[in-house]
mmCIF file of C-alpha atoms in Angstrom:
data_model
loop_
_atom_site.group_PDB
_atom_site.id
_atom_site.type_symbol
_atom_site.label_atom_id
_atom_site.label_comp_id
_atom_site.label_asym_id
_atom_site.label_seq_id
_atom_site.Cartn_x
_atom_site.Cartn_y
_atom_site.Cartn_z
ATOM 1 C CA MET A 109 93.871 -93.315 196.807
ATOM 2 C CA LYS A 110 95.982 -90.334 195.710
ATOM 3 C CA LYS A 111 93.190 -89.200 193.410
ATOM 4 C CA ARG A 112 90.630 -89.315 196.276
ATOM 5 C CA LEU A 113 93.019 -87.382 198.552
ATOM 6 C CA LEU A 114 93.512 -84.713 195.889
ATOM 7 C CA ILE A 115 89.717 -84.285 195.550
ATOM 8 C CA ILE A 116 89.393 -83.849 199.335
ATOM 9 C CA ILE A 117 92.175 -81.241 199.450
ATOM 10 C CA LEU A 118 90.681 -79.264 196.584
ATOM 11 C CA SER A 119 87.270 -79.347 198.290
ATOM 12 C CA LEU A 120 88.743 -78.017 201.537
ATOM 13 C CA LEU A 121 90.562 -75.259 199.678
ATOM 14 C CA ALA A 122 87.320 -74.214 197.993
ATOM 15 C CA LEU A 123 85.460 -74.123 201.301
ATOM 16 C CA SER A 124 88.198 -72.067 202.918
ATOM 17 C CA GLY A 125 88.065 -69.503 200.113
ATOM 18 C CA CYS A 126 91.539 -70.334 198.756
ATOM 19 C CA GLY A 127 92.366 -70.525 195.111
ATOM 20 C CA SER A 128 89.750 -69.278 192.676
ATOM 21 C CA GLY A 129 86.678 -69.945 194.814
ATOM 22 C CA THR A 130 83.654 -67.700 194.422
ATOM 23 C CA LEU A 131 82.807 -67.179 198.092
ATOM 24 C CA PRO A 132 82.538 -63.474 199.050
ATOM 25 C CA GLN A 133 85.295 -61.899 201.058
ATOM 26 C CA ALA A 134 84.782 -61.753 204.801
ATOM 27 C CA ARG A 135 83.670 -58.403 206.147
ATOM 28 C CA GLU A 136 84.042 -56.853 209.547
ATOM 29 C CA MET A 137 80.798 -56.017 211.372
ATOM 30 C CA GLY A 138 81.781 -52.350 211.377
ATOM 31 C CA ASP A 139 81.855 -52.393 207.571
ATOM 32 C CA MET A 140 78.238 -53.558 207.329
ATOM 33 C CA ALA A 141 74.906 -51.754 207.627
ATOM 34 C CA LEU A 142 72.713 -54.275 209.432
ATOM 35 C CA LEU A 143 69.172 -53.568 208.327
ATOM 36 C CA ARG A 144 66.245 -54.421 210.571
ATOM 37 C CA THR A 145 63.023 -53.292 208.894
ATOM 38 C CA MET A 146 61.797 -53.206 205.301
ATOM 39 C CA GLY A 147 58.809 -51.324 203.911
ATOM 40 C CA VAL A 148 57.380 -51.972 200.455
ATOM 41 C CA ASP A 149 54.959 -49.696 198.596
ATOM 42 C CA ALA A 150 53.476 -49.653 195.125
ATOM 43 C CA GLY A 151 55.268 -47.050 193.055
ATOM 44 C CA GLU A 152 54.465 -45.511 189.696
ATOM 45 C CA ASP A 153 54.277 -47.446 186.417
ATOM 46 C CA GLY A 154 54.374 -50.830 188.128
ATOM 47 C CA PHE A 155 57.538 -50.032 190.107
ATOM 48 C CA LEU A 156 58.047 -50.870 193.779
ATOM 49 C CA THR A 157 59.291 -48.369 196.330
ATOM 50 C CA VAL A 158 61.395 -50.175 198.922
ATOM 51 C CA THR A 159 62.548 -48.512 202.143
ATOM 52 C CA VAL A 160 64.860 -50.095 204.693
ATOM 53 C CA SER A 161 66.095 -48.979 208.085
ATOM 54 C CA ALA A 162 68.746 -50.187 210.506
ATOM 55 C CA GLY A 163 68.124 -50.496 214.213
ATOM 56 C CA GLY A 164 70.495 -49.160 216.825
ATOM 57 C CA GLU A 165 71.920 -45.698 217.093
ATOM 58 C CA GLU A 166 72.808 -45.140 213.445
ATOM 59 C CA GLY A 167 69.236 -44.465 212.303
ATOM 60 C CA LEU A 168 70.125 -45.369 208.706
ATOM 61 C CA VAL A 169 67.204 -45.172 206.251
ATOM 62 C CA LEU A 170 67.623 -46.047 202.548
ATOM 63 C CA SER A 171 65.062 -46.078 199.753
ATOM 64 C CA ALA A 172 64.921 -47.054 196.091
ATOM 65 C CA GLN A 173 62.256 -47.350 193.406
ATOM 66 C CA GLN A 174 62.772 -50.185 190.950
ATOM 67 C CA PRO A 175 60.651 -52.615 188.914
ATOM 68 C CA SER A 176 61.419 -55.465 191.339
ATOM 69 C CA LEU A 177 62.371 -56.068 194.956
ATOM 70 C CA SER A 178 65.708 -57.583 194.056
ATOM 71 C CA ALA A 179 66.582 -54.602 191.859
ATOM 72 C CA ALA A 180 65.648 -52.182 194.641
ATOM 73 C CA CYS A 181 67.762 -54.054 197.192
ATOM 74 C CA LEU A 182 70.715 -53.993 194.810
ATOM 75 C CA ALA A 183 70.244 -50.297 194.085
ATOM 76 C CA MET A 184 70.466 -49.458 197.780
ATOM 77 C CA GLN A 185 73.947 -50.985 197.987
ATOM 78 C CA GLY A 186 75.292 -47.850 196.338
ATOM 79 C CA GLN A 187 73.548 -45.503 198.768
ATOM 80 C CA SER A 188 75.685 -46.390 201.771
ATOM 81 C CA ASP A 189 79.445 -46.364 202.345
ATOM 82 C CA ARG A 190 79.062 -49.760 204.004
ATOM 83 C CA TYR A 191 77.887 -53.146 202.758
ATOM 84 C CA VAL A 192 74.087 -53.266 203.115
ATOM 85 C CA PHE A 193 73.205 -56.564 204.799
ATOM 86 C CA TYR A 194 69.594 -57.818 204.765
ATOM 87 C CA GLY A 195 70.106 -60.921 206.895
ATOM 88 C CA TYR A 196 68.831 -59.184 210.054
ATOM 89 C CA VAL A 197 65.573 -57.956 208.504
ATOM 90 C CA ASP A 198 62.819 -59.398 210.694
ATOM 91 C CA GLN A 199 60.121 -56.733 210.334
ATOM 92 C CA LEU A 200 58.195 -56.110 207.122
ATOM 93 C CA LEU A 201 55.675 -53.363 206.389
ATOM 94 C CA VAL A 202 53.523 -53.272 203.269
ATOM 95 C CA GLY A 203 51.658 -50.133 202.307
ATOM 96 C CA GLU A 204 47.938 -50.246 201.571
ATOM 97 C CA SER A 205 48.538 -49.312 197.933
ATOM 98 C CA LEU A 206 50.620 -52.459 197.441
ATOM 99 C CA ALA A 207 48.199 -54.566 199.498
ATOM 100 C CA LYS A 208 45.398 -53.670 197.086
ATOM 101 C CA LEU A 209 47.514 -54.825 194.126
ATOM 102 C CA GLY A 210 48.768 -58.015 195.774
ATOM 103 C CA ILE A 211 51.533 -59.132 198.141
ATOM 104 C CA ASP A 212 52.296 -62.567 196.691
ATOM 105 C CA GLY A 213 55.471 -61.348 194.987
ATOM 106 C CA VAL A 214 56.821 -59.844 198.211
ATOM 107 C CA LEU A 215 56.069 -62.987 200.225
ATOM 108 C CA ARG A 216 57.685 -65.244 197.641
ATOM 109 C CA TYR A 217 60.745 -63.018 197.481
ATOM 110 C CA PHE A 218 61.189 -63.440 201.236
ATOM 111 C CA ALA A 219 60.777 -67.194 200.791
ATOM 112 C CA GLN A 220 63.446 -67.417 198.091
ATOM 113 C CA ASP A 221 66.074 -64.830 199.003
ATOM 114 C CA VAL A 222 69.087 -66.266 200.816
ATOM 115 C CA GLU A 223 69.381 -63.340 203.251
ATOM 116 C CA LEU A 224 65.704 -62.837 204.047
ATOM 117 C CA GLY A 225 63.261 -65.372 205.451
ATOM 118 C CA LEU A 226 59.641 -66.238 206.169
ATOM 119 C CA ASN A 227 60.025 -65.727 209.928
ATOM 120 C CA THR A 228 59.863 -61.976 209.299
ATOM 121 C CA ARG A 229 56.918 -60.327 211.085
ATOM 122 C CA LEU A 230 54.420 -58.693 208.737
ATOM 123 C CA TRP A 231 52.218 -55.611 209.199
ATOM 124 C CA MET A 232 50.103 -53.586 206.781
ATOM 125 C CA VAL A 233 50.101 -49.788 206.990
ATOM 126 C CA GLN A 234 46.513 -48.600 206.572
ATOM 127 C CA ASN A 235 45.762 -45.396 204.630
ATOM 128 C CA ALA A 236 49.491 -44.632 204.385
ATOM 129 C CA GLY A 237 52.759 -45.731 202.865
ATOM 130 C CA ALA A 238 55.185 -48.128 204.503
ATOM 131 C CA GLY A 239 58.144 -45.938 203.518
ATOM 132 C CA ALA A 240 56.688 -42.858 205.197
ATOM 133 C CA ALA A 241 56.120 -44.865 208.386
ATOM 134 C CA LEU A 242 59.811 -45.806 208.455
ATOM 135 C CA GLU A 243 61.128 -42.263 208.209
ATOM 136 C CA GLY A 244 61.653 -42.317 211.978
ATOM 137 C CA GLY A 245 64.439 -44.879 211.547
ATOM 138 C CA GLN A 246 65.438 -46.167 214.968
ATOM 139 C CA GLU A 247 62.160 -45.009 216.518
ATOM 140 C CA ALA A 248 60.145 -46.999 213.962
ATOM 141 C CA ASP A 249 62.261 -50.114 214.472
ATOM 142 C CA SER A 250 61.833 -49.889 218.237
ATOM 143 C CA ARG A 251 58.088 -49.356 217.914
ATOM 144 C CA LEU A 252 57.663 -52.494 215.812
ATOM 145 C CA GLU A 253 59.814 -54.501 218.209
ATOM 146 C CA THR A 254 57.599 -53.333 221.070
ATOM 147 C CA LEU A 255 54.486 -54.444 219.188
ATOM 148 C CA ARG A 256 56.053 -57.840 218.614
ATOM 149 C CA ALA A 257 56.964 -58.225 222.299
ATOM 150 C CA ASP A 258 53.520 -57.035 223.436
ATOM 151 C CA SER A 259 51.886 -59.537 221.099
ATOM 152 C CA LEU A 260 53.835 -62.395 222.677
ATOM 153 C CA MET A 261 52.496 -61.265 226.063
ATOM 154 C CA GLY A 262 48.956 -61.102 224.711
ATOM 155 C CA VAL A 263 48.510 -57.350 225.105
ATOM 156 C CA ALA A 264 48.690 -56.366 221.424
ATOM 157 C CA LEU A 265 47.222 -57.649 218.176
ATOM 158 C CA THR A 266 48.419 -61.084 217.148
ATOM 159 C CA THR A 267 51.462 -60.706 214.920
ATOM 160 C CA ARG A 268 51.823 -62.918 211.852
ATOM 161 C CA THR A 269 54.963 -64.000 210.049
ATOM 162 C CA ALA A 270 55.359 -63.790 206.300
ATOM 163 C CA GLY A 271 55.456 -67.595 206.290
ATOM 164 C CA GLU A 272 52.178 -67.909 208.192
ATOM 165 C CA VAL A 273 50.461 -65.475 205.854
ATOM 166 C CA LEU A 274 51.821 -67.173 202.722
ATOM 167 C CA SER A 275 50.737 -70.568 204.074
ATOM 168 C CA ASP A 276 47.220 -69.292 204.828
ATOM 169 C CA LEU A 277 46.907 -67.766 201.372
ATOM 170 C CA LEU A 278 47.917 -71.052 199.777
ATOM 171 C CA GLU A 279 45.812 -73.301 202.016
ATOM 172 C CA GLU A 280 42.801 -71.170 202.983
ATOM 173 C CA GLY A 281 42.774 -68.693 200.099
ATOM 174 C CA SER A 282 42.794 -65.776 202.540
ATOM 175 C CA ALA A 283 44.705 -64.467 205.542
ATOM 176 C CA TYR A 284 44.734 -61.699 208.128
ATOM 177 C CA VAL A 285 47.575 -59.487 209.337
ATOM 178 C CA PRO A 286 47.693 -56.710 211.955
ATOM 179 C CA ALA A 287 47.170 -53.235 210.534
ATOM 180 C CA LEU A 288 48.854 -50.020 211.702
ATOM 181 C CA ASP A 289 48.318 -46.359 210.946
ATOM 182 C CA GLY A 290 51.034 -44.045 209.648
ATOM 183 C CA ASP A 291 52.322 -43.528 213.209
ATOM 184 C CA LEU A 292 52.589 -47.313 213.695
ATOM 185 C CA ARG A 293 49.658 -47.511 216.076
ATOM 186 C CA GLU A 294 47.357 -50.516 215.903
ATOM 187 C CA THR A 295 44.081 -50.079 214.018
ATOM 188 C CA GLY A 296 42.826 -53.670 213.727
ATOM 189 C CA TYR A 297 43.362 -56.478 211.234
ATOM 190 C CA ALA A 298 43.716 -56.316 207.462
ATOM 191 C CA VAL A 299 42.058 -59.221 205.660
ATOM 192 C CA PHE A 300 43.436 -60.536 202.369
ATOM 193 C CA LYS A 301 41.425 -62.458 199.808
ATOM 194 C CA GLY A 302 43.817 -64.242 197.523
ATOM 195 C CA ASP A 303 46.858 -62.018 197.943
ATOM 196 C CA ARG A 304 44.917 -58.744 197.685
ATOM 197 C CA LEU A 305 43.443 -56.620 200.433
ATOM 198 C CA ALA A 306 39.735 -57.315 200.915
ATOM 199 C CA GLY A 307 39.306 -54.741 203.669
ATOM 200 C CA CYS A 308 40.230 -53.737 207.200
ATOM 201 C CA LEU A 309 38.420 -54.627 210.416
ATOM 202 C CA ASP A 310 38.076 -51.984 213.111
ATOM 203 C CA ARG A 311 39.071 -52.796 216.682
ATOM 204 C CA GLU A 312 35.654 -54.206 217.652
ATOM 205 C CA LEU A 313 35.417 -56.499 214.625
ATOM 206 C CA SER A 314 39.064 -57.448 215.120
ATOM 207 C CA ARG A 315 38.187 -58.753 218.596
ATOM 208 C CA GLY A 316 35.494 -60.871 216.976
ATOM 209 C CA LEU A 317 38.014 -62.261 214.491
ATOM 210 C CA GLU A 318 40.343 -63.167 217.363
ATOM 211 C CA LEU A 319 37.515 -65.037 219.083
ATOM 212 C CA LEU A 320 36.813 -66.920 215.846
ATOM 213 C CA ALA A 321 40.498 -67.775 215.537
ATOM 214 C CA GLY A 322 40.678 -68.822 219.201
ATOM 215 C CA ALA A 323 43.559 -66.442 219.815
ATOM 216 C CA ALA A 324 41.998 -63.578 221.735
ATOM 217 C CA THR A 325 44.379 -60.989 223.139
ATOM 218 C CA ALA A 326 43.893 -59.006 226.332
ATOM 219 C CA ASP A 327 40.859 -56.742 226.287
ATOM 220 C CA VAL A 328 38.997 -54.623 228.820
ATOM 221 C CA LEU A 329 35.199 -54.400 228.812
ATOM 222 C CA GLN A 330 32.923 -52.267 230.970
ATOM 223 C CA PHE A 331 29.412 -53.229 232.066
ATOM 224 C CA ASP A 332 26.673 -51.389 233.932
ATOM 225 C CA LEU A 333 25.230 -53.633 236.620
ATOM 226 C CA ASN A 334 22.375 -52.419 238.823
ATOM 227 C CA GLY A 335 23.579 -48.845 238.649
ATOM 228 C CA GLY A 336 27.222 -49.762 239.298
ATOM 229 C CA LYS A 337 30.252 -50.059 237.042
ATOM 230 C CA VAL A 338 32.089 -53.349 236.598
ATOM 231 C CA VAL A 339 35.256 -53.666 234.499
ATOM 232 C CA VAL A 340 36.206 -57.080 233.133
ATOM 233 C CA ARG A 341 39.578 -58.022 231.673
ATOM 234 C CA MET A 342 39.615 -60.735 229.007
ATOM 235 C CA SER A 343 42.549 -63.108 229.085
ATOM 236 C CA GLY A 344 41.985 -65.951 226.614
ATOM 237 C CA ALA A 345 39.648 -67.837 224.305
ATOM 238 C CA LYS A 346 39.171 -71.173 222.556
ATOM 239 C CA SER A 347 36.823 -71.725 219.640
ATOM 240 C CA GLY A 348 35.405 -74.589 217.618
ATOM 241 C CA PHE A 349 33.130 -75.020 214.597
ATOM 242 C CA THR A 350 30.549 -77.554 213.515
ATOM 243 C CA LEU A 351 28.898 -77.405 210.114
ATOM 244 C CA VAL A 352 25.394 -78.890 209.955
ATOM 245 C CA ASP A 353 23.549 -78.529 206.663
ATOM 246 C CA HIS A 354 23.937 -74.805 205.895
ATOM 247 C CA THR A 355 24.587 -73.546 209.426
ATOM 248 C CA ILE A 356 27.893 -72.899 211.166
ATOM 249 C CA HIS A 357 27.667 -73.636 214.876
ATOM 250 C CA ILE A 358 30.378 -71.724 216.718
ATOM 251 C CA SER A 359 31.343 -72.629 220.259
ATOM 252 C CA CYS A 360 33.696 -70.372 222.170
ATOM 253 C CA GLU A 361 35.091 -70.492 225.681
ATOM 254 C CA VAL A 362 36.451 -67.252 227.082
ATOM 255 C CA GLU A 363 38.373 -66.543 230.251
ATOM 256 C CA ALA A 364 37.926 -63.266 232.081
ATOM 257 C CA LYS A 365 38.561 -61.655 235.431
ATOM 258 C CA ILE A 366 36.768 -58.849 237.203
ATOM 259 C CA ALA A 367 39.314 -56.057 237.286
ATOM 260 C CA GLU A 368 37.255 -53.288 238.914
ATOM 261 C CA SER A 369 34.013 -53.195 240.892
ATOM 262 C CA ASP A 370 32.616 -50.596 243.243
ATOM 263 C CA ARG A 371 31.208 -53.292 245.513
ATOM 264 C CA GLU A 372 31.160 -57.003 246.202
ATOM 265 C CA LEU A 373 28.811 -58.677 243.752
ATOM 266 C CA SER A 374 26.101 -61.093 244.781
ATOM 267 C CA ARG A 375 25.766 -64.519 243.188
ATOM 268 C CA GLU A 376 22.834 -63.246 241.124
ATOM 269 C CA GLU A 377 24.835 -60.238 239.947
ATOM 270 C CA LEU A 378 27.772 -62.455 238.965
ATOM 271 C CA GLU A 379 25.427 -64.597 236.875
ATOM 272 C CA GLU A 380 23.967 -61.504 235.234
ATOM 273 C CA LEU A 381 27.465 -60.185 234.505
ATOM 274 C CA ARG A 382 28.438 -63.506 232.969
ATOM 275 C CA ARG A 383 25.292 -63.459 230.808
ATOM 276 C CA GLN A 384 26.033 -59.937 229.561
ATOM 277 C CA LEU A 385 29.644 -60.863 228.815
ATOM 278 C CA GLU A 386 28.610 -63.940 226.845
ATOM 279 C CA GLN A 387 26.052 -61.969 224.837
ATOM 280 C CA ARG A 388 28.580 -59.281 224.004
ATOM 281 C CA GLU A 389 31.165 -61.790 222.814
ATOM 282 C CA GLU A 390 28.568 -63.688 220.796
ATOM 283 C CA ALA A 391 27.660 -60.440 219.027
ATOM 284 C CA ARG A 392 31.321 -59.730 218.289
ATOM 285 C CA ILE A 393 31.767 -63.185 216.781
ATOM 286 C CA LEU A 394 28.699 -62.973 214.549
ATOM 287 C CA ASP A 395 29.486 -59.429 213.402
ATOM 288 C CA ALA A 396 33.048 -60.381 212.444
ATOM 289 C CA LEU A 397 31.897 -63.522 210.639
ATOM 290 C CA GLU A 398 29.268 -61.556 208.723
ATOM 291 C CA GLN A 399 31.980 -59.203 207.457
ATOM 292 C CA LEU A 400 34.229 -62.098 206.448
ATOM 293 C CA GLN A 401 31.317 -63.663 204.571
ATOM 294 C CA GLU A 402 30.684 -60.377 202.782
ATOM 295 C CA TRP A 403 34.316 -60.425 201.633
ATOM 296 C CA ASN A 404 34.123 -64.206 201.049
ATOM 297 C CA ALA A 405 37.364 -64.499 203.010
ATOM 298 C CA ASP A 406 37.581 -67.498 205.336
ATOM 299 C CA CYS A 407 40.804 -66.308 206.942
ATOM 300 C CA VAL A 408 40.208 -68.277 210.186
ATOM 301 C CA GLY A 409 40.062 -71.665 208.453
ATOM 302 C CA ILE A 410 36.415 -72.630 209.039
ATOM 303 C CA CYS A 411 36.426 -74.853 205.941
ATOM 304 C CA ARG A 412 39.495 -76.744 207.126
ATOM 305 C CA ARG A 413 38.436 -76.919 210.773
ATOM 306 C CA THR A 414 34.967 -78.271 209.972
ATOM 307 C CA GLY A 415 36.295 -80.509 207.201
ATOM 308 C CA MET A 416 38.640 -82.293 209.622
ATOM 309 C CA LYS A 417 35.543 -83.555 211.451
ATOM 310 C CA ARG A 418 34.058 -85.031 208.261
ATOM 311 C CA PRO A 419 37.030 -86.153 206.148
ATOM 312 C CA ARG A 420 34.906 -88.049 203.621
ATOM 313 C CA GLY A 421 33.148 -84.930 202.470
ATOM 314 C CA TRP A 422 36.030 -82.480 202.920
ATOM 315 C CA ALA A 423 37.216 -82.559 199.307
ATOM 316 C CA GLU A 424 33.744 -81.677 197.987
ATOM 317 C CA GLN A 425 33.244 -79.059 200.701
ATOM 318 C CA ARG A 426 36.562 -77.402 199.889
ATOM 319 C CA GLU A 427 35.819 -77.383 196.167
ATOM 320 C CA ASN A 428 32.473 -75.622 196.692
ATOM 321 C CA TRP A 429 33.457 -73.410 199.653
ATOM 322 C CA GLU A 430 33.737 -70.212 197.620
ATOM 323 C CA THR A 431 30.056 -70.532 196.753
ATOM 324 C CA VAL A 432 28.856 -71.980 200.065
ATOM 325 C CA PHE A 433 30.670 -69.838 202.656
ATOM 326 C CA PRO A 434 29.015 -66.444 201.963
ATOM 327 C CA LEU A 435 25.514 -68.000 202.181
ATOM 328 C CA LEU A 436 25.871 -69.939 205.441
ATOM 329 C CA THR A 437 23.873 -68.934 208.485
ATOM 330 C CA ALA A 438 25.684 -68.849 211.824
ATOM 331 C CA GLU A 439 24.930 -69.506 215.467
ATOM 332 C CA ALA A 440 27.339 -68.663 218.272
ATOM 333 C CA GLN A 441 27.406 -69.890 221.847
ATOM 334 C CA VAL A 442 29.909 -68.438 224.286
ATOM 335 C CA GLN A 443 30.701 -69.840 227.717
ATOM 336 C CA ALA A 444 32.542 -67.463 230.005
ATOM 337 C CA LYS A 445 34.750 -68.475 232.896
ATOM 338 C CA LEU A 446 34.635 -65.462 235.200
ATOM 339 C CA GLU A 447 36.946 -64.971 238.161
ATOM 340 C CA GLY A 448 36.825 -62.413 240.936
ATOM 341 C CA GLY A 449 33.953 -60.354 242.234
ATOM 342 C CA VAL A 450 35.267 -59.427 245.658
ATOM 343 C CA LEU A 451 36.627 -55.978 246.460
#
């Protein structure tokens, strides 16, 4: 009994930091630099250039070039008079130069590091470096937070977490992430094959990818109808796939509302508007899929989503998908639910 009590006491002392325990000393919040955003670029000779910034009023920006992420994070400890804390990092930028070489190491580092995590939102900086995009410090942090909030409301590109991207790369062999320019403005989606950048979709093709994924964000389309202008606002989409022989049949339901019209539309005009909307969305879907097939990057999970409907043949389909996917023909059918039409 005494021996068990002694073990319990020693355990409590270790947890409380007494004696010769190895827990770090407690720090006051004012002694810590709470970082918010990390940017990672490919440096010279296989090195990584890592840039971090802290939100709030301090506008702290640190940078280091080292052969590994962990070495760079350690090197930045000596650049500040406070303890650099990475536990608040929830925004990650990767430069295009690194994306072309591969992002698997960065994603796995976020999965394994005790301070970082896979819930971090991920963007790729197109035609620029992530570090240069973070030079604005607080402004850059705020801009990324705005993009994240807008995405949740469906008015910006769909954001992806590092965990979602890593999972897609492992399960689907490809993934997509929102892409930004050097001023942190949206350009479309970056598509990864394996862990390397396959290419970037422009805004029009990105809308097609969203329709394929069934996660369309808000969009505004304009149509000419009998000499008049009609503006339609997209609000949502659902998609499904069926694989028959060597043809992908894509079904998509979209929701839209007439936002502007110079007159009340007749029933015939509403039907014509719906037909034009469906044709336009069908074209977007097929154009985006054609580009994904060219890259052989099934980043929307067509193999998995069709395989779930035919579980007996899924294993064989998945094994041969790399060869089959680029050669498939595709048919798309869009059904639009259109609201409004009255001034």
